[in-house]
């Protein structure tokens, strides 16, 4: 990563901050495209460049990492919220591709975000493992991901390699899904969602960052293109995740959330919580990536130790 110019969108998010700090330690020259440039300057002590808009970006970049997007589970999916989710992913990616073309960028590699929501949420006969070759699902999240990926396609001729990262639930300290669960579970107020049988396809933040660097390092192999599922090898049911988190925090999990309550509180978005997904990282494993945290218990133990 040394002496490379990296442009990242979404660099102020949970995953983005971890990547920026990692690359900074490796000696990379990093620019974060963000609506909060002053925050970026404070966060990394002025060692990371910040641009509030495309017009502030100068010169050529070696690597583009596009992870920007409002949190899909942060708020109920009203019509307005759906538009925000689309604009923060699809519109930004389109604008990013237009800027890159307009300014004659030629990247060594582009990593552009997506999510395992692409495959849809399933239960019953369709609740089977999904890999990168599987078809798009039929719900809102699936269409959102498909449109997000399509918006990145104009970047293909501008880079030696374009990879689409279909990311699962990222687990780490003080961020992501666990940031919302830690306090209630610490107080003994956690519990299963629905019947607890739905799958959670997850990845430890440390493994996510290591996998990104692993993919960036494959320059000699131009066949490492296309879709990559960013998940751990083994998903976990909501029942087992609830049990393991409560056990790690040495608390009971006393307050399950029945399906009816989930639907009432979250509306359409509740389907994501109740159905779940079983998504496997087939390509990462074929490439020989080795996980530090392949087991959910080891991952939660590490996170609890560093919380």
mmCIF file with all atom_site columns, C-alpha atoms in Angstrom, residues 20-212:
data_model
loop_
_atom_site.group_PDB
_atom_site.id
_atom_site.type_symbol
_atom_site.label_atom_id
_atom_site.label_alt_id
_atom_site.label_comp_id
_atom_site.label_asym_id
_atom_site.label_entity_id
_atom_site.label_seq_id
_atom_site.pdbx_PDB_ins_code
_atom_site.Cartn_x
_atom_site.Cartn_y
_atom_site.Cartn_z
_atom_site.occupancy
_atom_site.B_iso_or_equiv
_atom_site.pdbx_formal_charge
_atom_site.auth_seq_id
_atom_site.auth_comp_id
_atom_site.auth_asym_id
_atom_site.auth_atom_id
_atom_site.pdbx_PDB_model_num
ATOM 1   C CA . UNK A 1 20  ? -8.175  4.777   6.352   1.00 0.00 ? 20  UNK A CA 1
ATOM 2   C CA . UNK A 1 21  ? -6.346  4.240   9.655   1.00 0.00 ? 21  UNK A CA 1
ATOM 3   C CA . UNK A 1 22  ? -4.922  0.958   8.362   1.00 0.00 ? 22  UNK A CA 1
ATOM 4   C CA . UNK A 1 23  ? -3.684  2.507   5.108   1.00 0.00 ? 23  UNK A CA 1
ATOM 5   C CA . UNK A 1 24  ? -2.289  5.541   6.892   1.00 0.00 ? 24  UNK A CA 1
ATOM 6   C CA . UNK A 1 25  ? -0.158  3.229   9.038   1.00 0.00 ? 25  UNK A CA 1
ATOM 7   C CA . UNK A 1 26  ? 1.058   1.596   5.797   1.00 0.00 ? 26  UNK A CA 1
ATOM 8   C CA . UNK A 1 27  ? 2.224   4.942   4.405   1.00 0.00 ? 27  UNK A CA 1
ATOM 9   C CA . UNK A 1 28  ? -0.446  5.512   1.755   1.00 0.00 ? 28  UNK A CA 1
ATOM 10  C CA . UNK A 1 29  ? -1.461  8.955   0.460   1.00 0.00 ? 29  UNK A CA 1
ATOM 11  C CA . UNK A 1 30  ? -5.202  9.070   1.237   1.00 0.00 ? 30  UNK A CA 1
ATOM 12  C CA . UNK A 1 31  ? -7.952  11.442  0.169   1.00 0.00 ? 31  UNK A CA 1
ATOM 13  C CA . UNK A 1 32  ? -11.436 11.139  1.679   1.00 0.00 ? 32  UNK A CA 1
ATOM 14  C CA . UNK A 1 33  ? -14.379 12.513  -0.306  1.00 0.00 ? 33  UNK A CA 1
ATOM 15  C CA . UNK A 1 34  ? -16.719 13.694  2.434   1.00 0.00 ? 34  UNK A CA 1
ATOM 16  C CA . UNK A 1 35  ? -19.290 16.332  3.275   1.00 0.00 ? 35  UNK A CA 1
ATOM 17  C CA . UNK A 1 36  ? -17.363 16.760  6.555   1.00 0.00 ? 36  UNK A CA 1
ATOM 18  C CA . UNK A 1 37  ? -13.805 17.721  5.525   1.00 0.00 ? 37  UNK A CA 1
ATOM 19  C CA . UNK A 1 38  ? -13.095 19.495  8.835   1.00 0.00 ? 38  UNK A CA 1
ATOM 20  C CA . UNK A 1 39  ? -14.061 16.326  10.734  1.00 0.00 ? 39  UNK A CA 1
ATOM 21  C CA . UNK A 1 40  ? -11.693 14.290  8.546   1.00 0.00 ? 40  UNK A CA 1
ATOM 22  C CA . UNK A 1 41  ? -8.842  16.707  9.304   1.00 0.00 ? 41  UNK A CA 1
ATOM 23  C CA . UNK A 1 42  ? -9.458  16.418  13.043  1.00 0.00 ? 42  UNK A CA 1
ATOM 24  C CA . UNK A 1 43  ? -9.939  12.640  13.010  1.00 0.00 ? 43  UNK A CA 1
ATOM 25  C CA . UNK A 1 44  ? -6.534  11.929  11.486  1.00 0.00 ? 44  UNK A CA 1
ATOM 26  C CA . UNK A 1 45  ? -4.611  14.984  12.677  1.00 0.00 ? 45  UNK A CA 1
ATOM 27  C CA . UNK A 1 46  ? -4.307  16.520  9.228   1.00 0.00 ? 46  UNK A CA 1
ATOM 28  C CA . UNK A 1 47  ? -2.523  13.452  7.827   1.00 0.00 ? 47  UNK A CA 1
ATOM 29  C CA . UNK A 1 48  ? -5.428  12.576  5.510   1.00 0.00 ? 48  UNK A CA 1
ATOM 30  C CA . UNK A 1 49  ? -6.580  14.895  2.734   1.00 0.00 ? 49  UNK A CA 1
ATOM 31  C CA . UNK A 1 50  ? -10.283 15.741  2.551   1.00 0.00 ? 50  UNK A CA 1
ATOM 32  C CA . UNK A 1 51  ? -12.419 16.979  -0.333  1.00 0.00 ? 51  UNK A CA 1
ATOM 33  C CA . UNK A 1 52  ? -15.986 18.188  0.054   1.00 0.00 ? 52  UNK A CA 1
ATOM 34  C CA . UNK A 1 53  ? -16.711 17.887  -3.660  1.00 0.00 ? 53  UNK A CA 1
ATOM 35  C CA . UNK A 1 54  ? -15.349 16.524  -6.925  1.00 0.00 ? 54  UNK A CA 1
ATOM 36  C CA . UNK A 1 55  ? -14.078 19.951  -7.943  1.00 0.00 ? 55  UNK A CA 1
ATOM 37  C CA . UNK A 1 56  ? -11.591 19.780  -5.057  1.00 0.00 ? 56  UNK A CA 1
ATOM 38  C CA . UNK A 1 57  ? -10.003 16.547  -6.285  1.00 0.00 ? 57  UNK A CA 1
ATOM 39  C CA . UNK A 1 58  ? -6.761  17.042  -8.175  1.00 0.00 ? 58  UNK A CA 1
ATOM 40  C CA . UNK A 1 59  ? -4.354  14.774  -9.993  1.00 0.00 ? 59  UNK A CA 1
ATOM 41  C CA . UNK A 1 60  ? -4.473  11.059  -10.613 1.00 0.00 ? 60  UNK A CA 1
ATOM 42  C CA . UNK A 1 61  ? -5.336  8.302   -8.135  1.00 0.00 ? 61  UNK A CA 1
ATOM 43  C CA . UNK A 1 62  ? -4.065  4.737   -8.140  1.00 0.00 ? 62  UNK A CA 1
ATOM 44  C CA . UNK A 1 63  ? -6.895  3.194   -6.133  1.00 0.00 ? 63  UNK A CA 1
ATOM 45  C CA . UNK A 1 64  ? -10.564 4.108   -5.788  1.00 0.00 ? 64  UNK A CA 1
ATOM 46  C CA . UNK A 1 65  ? -12.615 2.643   -2.939  1.00 0.00 ? 65  UNK A CA 1
ATOM 47  C CA . UNK A 1 66  ? -16.293 3.587   -3.112  1.00 0.00 ? 66  UNK A CA 1
ATOM 48  C CA . UNK A 1 67  ? -18.137 2.689   0.099   1.00 0.00 ? 67  UNK A CA 1
ATOM 49  C CA . UNK A 1 68  ? -20.466 5.661   0.579   1.00 0.00 ? 68  UNK A CA 1
ATOM 50  C CA . UNK A 1 69  ? -24.094 4.979   1.505   1.00 0.00 ? 69  UNK A CA 1
ATOM 51  C CA . UNK A 1 70  ? -26.564 5.798   4.249   1.00 0.00 ? 70  UNK A CA 1
ATOM 52  C CA . UNK A 1 71  ? -27.221 2.933   6.686   1.00 0.00 ? 71  UNK A CA 1
ATOM 53  C CA . UNK A 1 72  ? -29.919 0.688   5.266   1.00 0.00 ? 72  UNK A CA 1
ATOM 54  C CA . UNK A 1 73  ? -31.268 -0.314  8.693   1.00 0.00 ? 73  UNK A CA 1
ATOM 55  C CA . UNK A 1 74  ? -30.919 3.069   10.398  1.00 0.00 ? 74  UNK A CA 1
ATOM 56  C CA . UNK A 1 75  ? -34.518 4.191   9.839   1.00 0.00 ? 75  UNK A CA 1
ATOM 57  C CA . UNK A 1 76  ? -37.898 2.848   8.736   1.00 0.00 ? 76  UNK A CA 1
ATOM 58  C CA . UNK A 1 77  ? -38.220 2.624   4.951   1.00 0.00 ? 77  UNK A CA 1
ATOM 59  C CA . UNK A 1 78  ? -40.539 5.494   4.115   1.00 0.00 ? 78  UNK A CA 1
ATOM 60  C CA . UNK A 1 79  ? -40.671 6.692   0.513   1.00 0.00 ? 79  UNK A CA 1
ATOM 61  C CA . UNK A 1 80  ? -38.334 9.527   1.441   1.00 0.00 ? 80  UNK A CA 1
ATOM 62  C CA . UNK A 1 81  ? -35.920 7.214   3.220   1.00 0.00 ? 81  UNK A CA 1
ATOM 63  C CA . UNK A 1 82  ? -35.766 4.895   0.210   1.00 0.00 ? 82  UNK A CA 1
ATOM 64  C CA . UNK A 1 83  ? -34.836 7.877   -1.939  1.00 0.00 ? 83  UNK A CA 1
ATOM 65  C CA . UNK A 1 84  ? -32.044 8.794   0.476   1.00 0.00 ? 84  UNK A CA 1
ATOM 66  C CA . UNK A 1 85  ? -30.717 5.227   0.340   1.00 0.00 ? 85  UNK A CA 1
ATOM 67  C CA . UNK A 1 86  ? -30.751 5.317   -3.456  1.00 0.00 ? 86  UNK A CA 1
ATOM 68  C CA . UNK A 1 87  ? -29.177 8.771   -3.801  1.00 0.00 ? 87  UNK A CA 1
ATOM 69  C CA . UNK A 1 88  ? -26.382 8.056   -1.311  1.00 0.00 ? 88  UNK A CA 1
ATOM 70  C CA . UNK A 1 89  ? -25.387 4.962   -3.266  1.00 0.00 ? 89  UNK A CA 1
ATOM 71  C CA . UNK A 1 90  ? -26.537 5.105   -6.870  1.00 0.00 ? 90  UNK A CA 1
ATOM 72  C CA . UNK A 1 91  ? -26.450 8.834   -7.571  1.00 0.00 ? 91  UNK A CA 1
ATOM 73  C CA . UNK A 1 92  ? -23.089 9.274   -5.841  1.00 0.00 ? 92  UNK A CA 1
ATOM 74  C CA . UNK A 1 93  ? -21.574 6.332   -7.722  1.00 0.00 ? 93  UNK A CA 1
ATOM 75  C CA . UNK A 1 94  ? -22.841 7.691   -11.043 1.00 0.00 ? 94  UNK A CA 1
ATOM 76  C CA . UNK A 1 95  ? -21.358 11.096  -10.247 1.00 0.00 ? 95  UNK A CA 1
ATOM 77  C CA . UNK A 1 96  ? -18.109 9.459   -9.199  1.00 0.00 ? 96  UNK A CA 1
ATOM 78  C CA . UNK A 1 97  ? -17.863 7.587   -12.497 1.00 0.00 ? 97  UNK A CA 1
ATOM 79  C CA . UNK A 1 98  ? -18.667 10.750  -14.451 1.00 0.00 ? 98  UNK A CA 1
ATOM 80  C CA . UNK A 1 99  ? -15.925 12.679  -12.610 1.00 0.00 ? 99  UNK A CA 1
ATOM 81  C CA . UNK A 1 100 ? -13.397 9.890   -13.214 1.00 0.00 ? 100 UNK A CA 1
ATOM 82  C CA . UNK A 1 101 ? -14.178 9.836   -16.935 1.00 0.00 ? 101 UNK A CA 1
ATOM 83  C CA . UNK A 1 102 ? -14.168 13.617  -17.231 1.00 0.00 ? 102 UNK A CA 1
ATOM 84  C CA . UNK A 1 103 ? -10.771 13.981  -15.550 1.00 0.00 ? 103 UNK A CA 1
ATOM 85  C CA . UNK A 1 104 ? -9.103  11.094  -17.386 1.00 0.00 ? 104 UNK A CA 1
ATOM 86  C CA . UNK A 1 105 ? -8.546  8.915   -14.326 1.00 0.00 ? 105 UNK A CA 1
ATOM 87  C CA . UNK A 1 106 ? -6.863  5.565   -14.910 1.00 0.00 ? 106 UNK A CA 1
ATOM 88  C CA . UNK A 1 107 ? -6.992  3.470   -11.759 1.00 0.00 ? 107 UNK A CA 1
ATOM 89  C CA . UNK A 1 108 ? -4.969  0.403   -10.945 1.00 0.00 ? 108 UNK A CA 1
ATOM 90  C CA . UNK A 1 109 ? -7.969  -1.034  -9.110  1.00 0.00 ? 109 UNK A CA 1
ATOM 91  C CA . UNK A 1 110 ? -11.455 0.082   -8.138  1.00 0.00 ? 110 UNK A CA 1
ATOM 92  C CA . UNK A 1 111 ? -13.399 -1.445  -5.257  1.00 0.00 ? 111 UNK A CA 1
ATOM 93  C CA . UNK A 1 112 ? -17.045 -0.420  -5.276  1.00 0.00 ? 112 UNK A CA 1
ATOM 94  C CA . UNK A 1 113 ? -19.534 -1.221  -2.568  1.00 0.00 ? 113 UNK A CA 1
ATOM 95  C CA . UNK A 1 114 ? -22.634 -3.351  -2.634  1.00 0.00 ? 114 UNK A CA 1
ATOM 96  C CA . UNK A 1 115 ? -24.211 -5.705  -0.106  1.00 0.00 ? 115 UNK A CA 1
ATOM 97  C CA . UNK A 1 116 ? -25.420 -9.261  0.282   1.00 0.00 ? 116 UNK A CA 1
ATOM 98  C CA . UNK A 1 117 ? -28.921 -7.774  0.100   1.00 0.00 ? 117 UNK A CA 1
ATOM 99  C CA . UNK A 1 118 ? -28.421 -8.338  -3.637  1.00 0.00 ? 118 UNK A CA 1
ATOM 100 C CA . UNK A 1 119 ? -29.508 -11.972 -3.182  1.00 0.00 ? 119 UNK A CA 1
ATOM 101 C CA . UNK A 1 120 ? -32.741 -11.057 -1.404  1.00 0.00 ? 120 UNK A CA 1
ATOM 102 C CA . UNK A 1 121 ? -33.950 -12.228 1.998   1.00 0.00 ? 121 UNK A CA 1
ATOM 103 C CA . UNK A 1 122 ? -35.236 -15.792 2.133   1.00 0.00 ? 122 UNK A CA 1
ATOM 104 C CA . UNK A 1 123 ? -36.801 -18.379 4.391   1.00 0.00 ? 123 UNK A CA 1
ATOM 105 C CA . UNK A 1 124 ? -38.068 -21.877 3.740   1.00 0.00 ? 124 UNK A CA 1
ATOM 106 C CA . UNK A 1 125 ? -37.208 -23.647 0.473   1.00 0.00 ? 125 UNK A CA 1
ATOM 107 C CA . UNK A 1 126 ? -35.087 -20.719 -0.752  1.00 0.00 ? 126 UNK A CA 1
ATOM 108 C CA . UNK A 1 127 ? -33.026 -20.490 2.456   1.00 0.00 ? 127 UNK A CA 1
ATOM 109 C CA . UNK A 1 128 ? -29.889 -21.998 0.975   1.00 0.00 ? 128 UNK A CA 1
ATOM 110 C CA . UNK A 1 129 ? -26.269 -20.868 0.701   1.00 0.00 ? 129 UNK A CA 1
ATOM 111 C CA . UNK A 1 130 ? -25.660 -18.170 -1.912  1.00 0.00 ? 130 UNK A CA 1
ATOM 112 C CA . UNK A 1 131 ? -22.397 -17.542 -3.738  1.00 0.00 ? 131 UNK A CA 1
ATOM 113 C CA . UNK A 1 132 ? -21.288 -14.899 -6.224  1.00 0.00 ? 132 UNK A CA 1
ATOM 114 C CA . UNK A 1 133 ? -22.893 -16.667 -9.199  1.00 0.00 ? 133 UNK A CA 1
ATOM 115 C CA . UNK A 1 134 ? -26.425 -16.577 -7.788  1.00 0.00 ? 134 UNK A CA 1
ATOM 116 C CA . UNK A 1 135 ? -29.162 -14.381 -9.213  1.00 0.00 ? 135 UNK A CA 1
ATOM 117 C CA . UNK A 1 136 ? -30.542 -11.133 -7.876  1.00 0.00 ? 136 UNK A CA 1
ATOM 118 C CA . UNK A 1 137 ? -33.374 -11.275 -5.332  1.00 0.00 ? 137 UNK A CA 1
ATOM 119 C CA . UNK A 1 138 ? -36.736 -9.579  -5.754  1.00 0.00 ? 138 UNK A CA 1
ATOM 120 C CA . UNK A 1 139 ? -37.151 -7.205  -2.786  1.00 0.00 ? 139 UNK A CA 1
ATOM 121 C CA . UNK A 1 140 ? -36.249 -3.528  -2.391  1.00 0.00 ? 140 UNK A CA 1
ATOM 122 C CA . UNK A 1 141 ? -32.794 -4.222  -0.923  1.00 0.00 ? 141 UNK A CA 1
ATOM 123 C CA . UNK A 1 142 ? -31.955 -6.525  -3.836  1.00 0.00 ? 142 UNK A CA 1
ATOM 124 C CA . UNK A 1 143 ? -32.936 -3.912  -6.424  1.00 0.00 ? 143 UNK A CA 1
ATOM 125 C CA . UNK A 1 144 ? -31.054 -1.218  -4.517  1.00 0.00 ? 144 UNK A CA 1
ATOM 126 C CA . UNK A 1 145 ? -27.876 -3.317  -4.632  1.00 0.00 ? 145 UNK A CA 1
ATOM 127 C CA . UNK A 1 146 ? -28.341 -4.210  -8.299  1.00 0.00 ? 146 UNK A CA 1
ATOM 128 C CA . UNK A 1 147 ? -28.763 -0.546  -9.251  1.00 0.00 ? 147 UNK A CA 1
ATOM 129 C CA . UNK A 1 148 ? -25.754 0.380   -7.099  1.00 0.00 ? 148 UNK A CA 1
ATOM 130 C CA . UNK A 1 149 ? -23.609 -2.173  -8.911  1.00 0.00 ? 149 UNK A CA 1
ATOM 131 C CA . UNK A 1 150 ? -24.883 -1.028  -12.312 1.00 0.00 ? 150 UNK A CA 1
ATOM 132 C CA . UNK A 1 151 ? -23.924 2.563   -11.455 1.00 0.00 ? 151 UNK A CA 1
ATOM 133 C CA . UNK A 1 152 ? -20.300 1.416   -11.047 1.00 0.00 ? 152 UNK A CA 1
ATOM 134 C CA . UNK A 1 153 ? -20.115 -0.234  -14.494 1.00 0.00 ? 153 UNK A CA 1
ATOM 135 C CA . UNK A 1 154 ? -18.887 2.951   -16.293 1.00 0.00 ? 154 UNK A CA 1
ATOM 136 C CA . UNK A 1 155 ? -15.749 2.684   -14.124 1.00 0.00 ? 155 UNK A CA 1
ATOM 137 C CA . UNK A 1 156 ? -14.812 -0.599  -15.848 1.00 0.00 ? 156 UNK A CA 1
ATOM 138 C CA . UNK A 1 157 ? -12.909 0.946   -18.786 1.00 0.00 ? 157 UNK A CA 1
ATOM 139 C CA . UNK A 1 158 ? -11.108 3.336   -16.424 1.00 0.00 ? 158 UNK A CA 1
ATOM 140 C CA . UNK A 1 159 ? -9.400  0.664   -14.330 1.00 0.00 ? 159 UNK A CA 1
ATOM 141 C CA . UNK A 1 160 ? -7.306  -2.447  -14.695 1.00 0.00 ? 160 UNK A CA 1
ATOM 142 C CA . UNK A 1 161 ? -9.565  -4.239  -12.216 1.00 0.00 ? 161 UNK A CA 1
ATOM 143 C CA . UNK A 1 162 ? -13.073 -3.488  -10.957 1.00 0.00 ? 162 UNK A CA 1
ATOM 144 C CA . UNK A 1 163 ? -14.302 -5.431  -7.930  1.00 0.00 ? 163 UNK A CA 1
ATOM 145 C CA . UNK A 1 164 ? -17.796 -5.243  -6.444  1.00 0.00 ? 164 UNK A CA 1
ATOM 146 C CA . UNK A 1 165 ? -17.831 -5.917  -2.700  1.00 0.00 ? 165 UNK A CA 1
ATOM 147 C CA . UNK A 1 166 ? -21.100 -7.500  -1.558  1.00 0.00 ? 166 UNK A CA 1
ATOM 148 C CA . UNK A 1 167 ? -20.719 -6.919  2.160   1.00 0.00 ? 167 UNK A CA 1
ATOM 149 C CA . UNK A 1 168 ? -22.449 -8.791  4.958   1.00 0.00 ? 168 UNK A CA 1
ATOM 150 C CA . UNK A 1 169 ? -23.021 -7.567  8.522   1.00 0.00 ? 169 UNK A CA 1
ATOM 151 C CA . UNK A 1 170 ? -19.686 -6.189  9.740   1.00 0.00 ? 170 UNK A CA 1
ATOM 152 C CA . UNK A 1 171 ? -18.975 -6.766  13.432  1.00 0.00 ? 171 UNK A CA 1
ATOM 153 C CA . UNK A 1 172 ? -16.499 -4.629  15.364  1.00 0.00 ? 172 UNK A CA 1
ATOM 154 C CA . UNK A 1 173 ? -16.075 -2.375  18.370  1.00 0.00 ? 173 UNK A CA 1
ATOM 155 C CA . UNK A 1 174 ? -18.149 0.791   18.791  1.00 0.00 ? 174 UNK A CA 1
ATOM 156 C CA . UNK A 1 175 ? -19.842 0.648   15.427  1.00 0.00 ? 175 UNK A CA 1
ATOM 157 C CA . UNK A 1 176 ? -22.129 -1.180  13.026  1.00 0.00 ? 176 UNK A CA 1
ATOM 158 C CA . UNK A 1 177 ? -24.878 -3.474  14.256  1.00 0.00 ? 177 UNK A CA 1
ATOM 159 C CA . UNK A 1 178 ? -23.162 -4.205  17.573  1.00 0.00 ? 178 UNK A CA 1
ATOM 160 C CA . UNK A 1 179 ? -23.146 -0.520  18.524  1.00 0.00 ? 179 UNK A CA 1
ATOM 161 C CA . UNK A 1 180 ? -26.942 -0.724  18.844  1.00 0.00 ? 180 UNK A CA 1
ATOM 162 C CA . UNK A 1 181 ? -27.008 -4.114  20.523  1.00 0.00 ? 181 UNK A CA 1
ATOM 163 C CA . UNK A 1 182 ? -24.204 -3.726  23.056  1.00 0.00 ? 182 UNK A CA 1
ATOM 164 C CA . UNK A 1 183 ? -26.038 -1.649  25.673  1.00 0.00 ? 183 UNK A CA 1
ATOM 165 C CA . UNK A 1 184 ? -29.323 -3.599  25.755  1.00 0.00 ? 184 UNK A CA 1
ATOM 166 C CA . UNK A 1 185 ? -27.470 -6.914  25.780  1.00 0.00 ? 185 UNK A CA 1
ATOM 167 C CA . UNK A 1 186 ? -25.125 -5.617  28.482  1.00 0.00 ? 186 UNK A CA 1
ATOM 168 C CA . UNK A 1 187 ? -28.177 -4.827  30.601  1.00 0.00 ? 187 UNK A CA 1
ATOM 169 C CA . UNK A 1 188 ? -29.742 -8.244  30.007  1.00 0.00 ? 188 UNK A CA 1
ATOM 170 C CA . UNK A 1 189 ? -32.412 -6.814  27.677  1.00 0.00 ? 189 UNK A CA 1
ATOM 171 C CA . UNK A 1 190 ? -31.314 -8.531  24.468  1.00 0.00 ? 190 UNK A CA 1
ATOM 172 C CA . UNK A 1 191 ? -33.240 -11.324 22.818  1.00 0.00 ? 191 UNK A CA 1
ATOM 173 C CA . UNK A 1 192 ? -34.007 -13.286 19.670  1.00 0.00 ? 192 UNK A CA 1
ATOM 174 C CA . UNK A 1 193 ? -35.755 -11.688 16.721  1.00 0.00 ? 193 UNK A CA 1
ATOM 175 C CA . UNK A 1 194 ? -38.750 -13.677 15.551  1.00 0.00 ? 194 UNK A CA 1
ATOM 176 C CA . UNK A 1 195 ? -38.178 -17.428 15.834  1.00 0.00 ? 195 UNK A CA 1
ATOM 177 C CA . UNK A 1 196 ? -34.386 -16.988 15.706  1.00 0.00 ? 196 UNK A CA 1
ATOM 178 C CA . UNK A 1 197 ? -33.901 -19.419 12.814  1.00 0.00 ? 197 UNK A CA 1
ATOM 179 C CA . UNK A 1 198 ? -32.981 -16.778 10.235  1.00 0.00 ? 198 UNK A CA 1
ATOM 180 C CA . UNK A 1 199 ? -29.335 -16.645 9.153   1.00 0.00 ? 199 UNK A CA 1
ATOM 181 C CA . UNK A 1 200 ? -26.924 -13.785 9.773   1.00 0.00 ? 200 UNK A CA 1
ATOM 182 C CA . UNK A 1 201 ? -24.042 -13.585 7.300   1.00 0.00 ? 201 UNK A CA 1
ATOM 183 C CA . UNK A 1 202 ? -21.361 -11.616 9.104   1.00 0.00 ? 202 UNK A CA 1
ATOM 184 C CA . UNK A 1 203 ? -17.664 -10.709 9.013   1.00 0.00 ? 203 UNK A CA 1
ATOM 185 C CA . UNK A 1 204 ? -15.299 -9.323  11.650  1.00 0.00 ? 204 UNK A CA 1
ATOM 186 C CA . UNK A 1 205 ? -14.127 -5.779  10.831  1.00 0.00 ? 205 UNK A CA 1
ATOM 187 C CA . UNK A 1 206 ? -10.496 -6.885  11.060  1.00 0.00 ? 206 UNK A CA 1
ATOM 188 C CA . UNK A 1 207 ? -11.074 -9.616  8.475   1.00 0.00 ? 207 UNK A CA 1
ATOM 189 C CA . UNK A 1 208 ? -12.963 -7.188  6.250   1.00 0.00 ? 208 UNK A CA 1
ATOM 190 C CA . UNK A 1 209 ? -10.007 -4.784  6.200   1.00 0.00 ? 209 UNK A CA 1
ATOM 191 C CA . UNK A 1 210 ? -7.548  -7.635  5.689   1.00 0.00 ? 210 UNK A CA 1
ATOM 192 C CA . UNK A 1 211 ? -9.664  -8.951  2.799   1.00 0.00 ? 211 UNK A CA 1
ATOM 193 C CA . UNK A 1 212 ? -9.688  -5.517  1.145   1.00 0.00 ? 212 UNK A CA 1
#
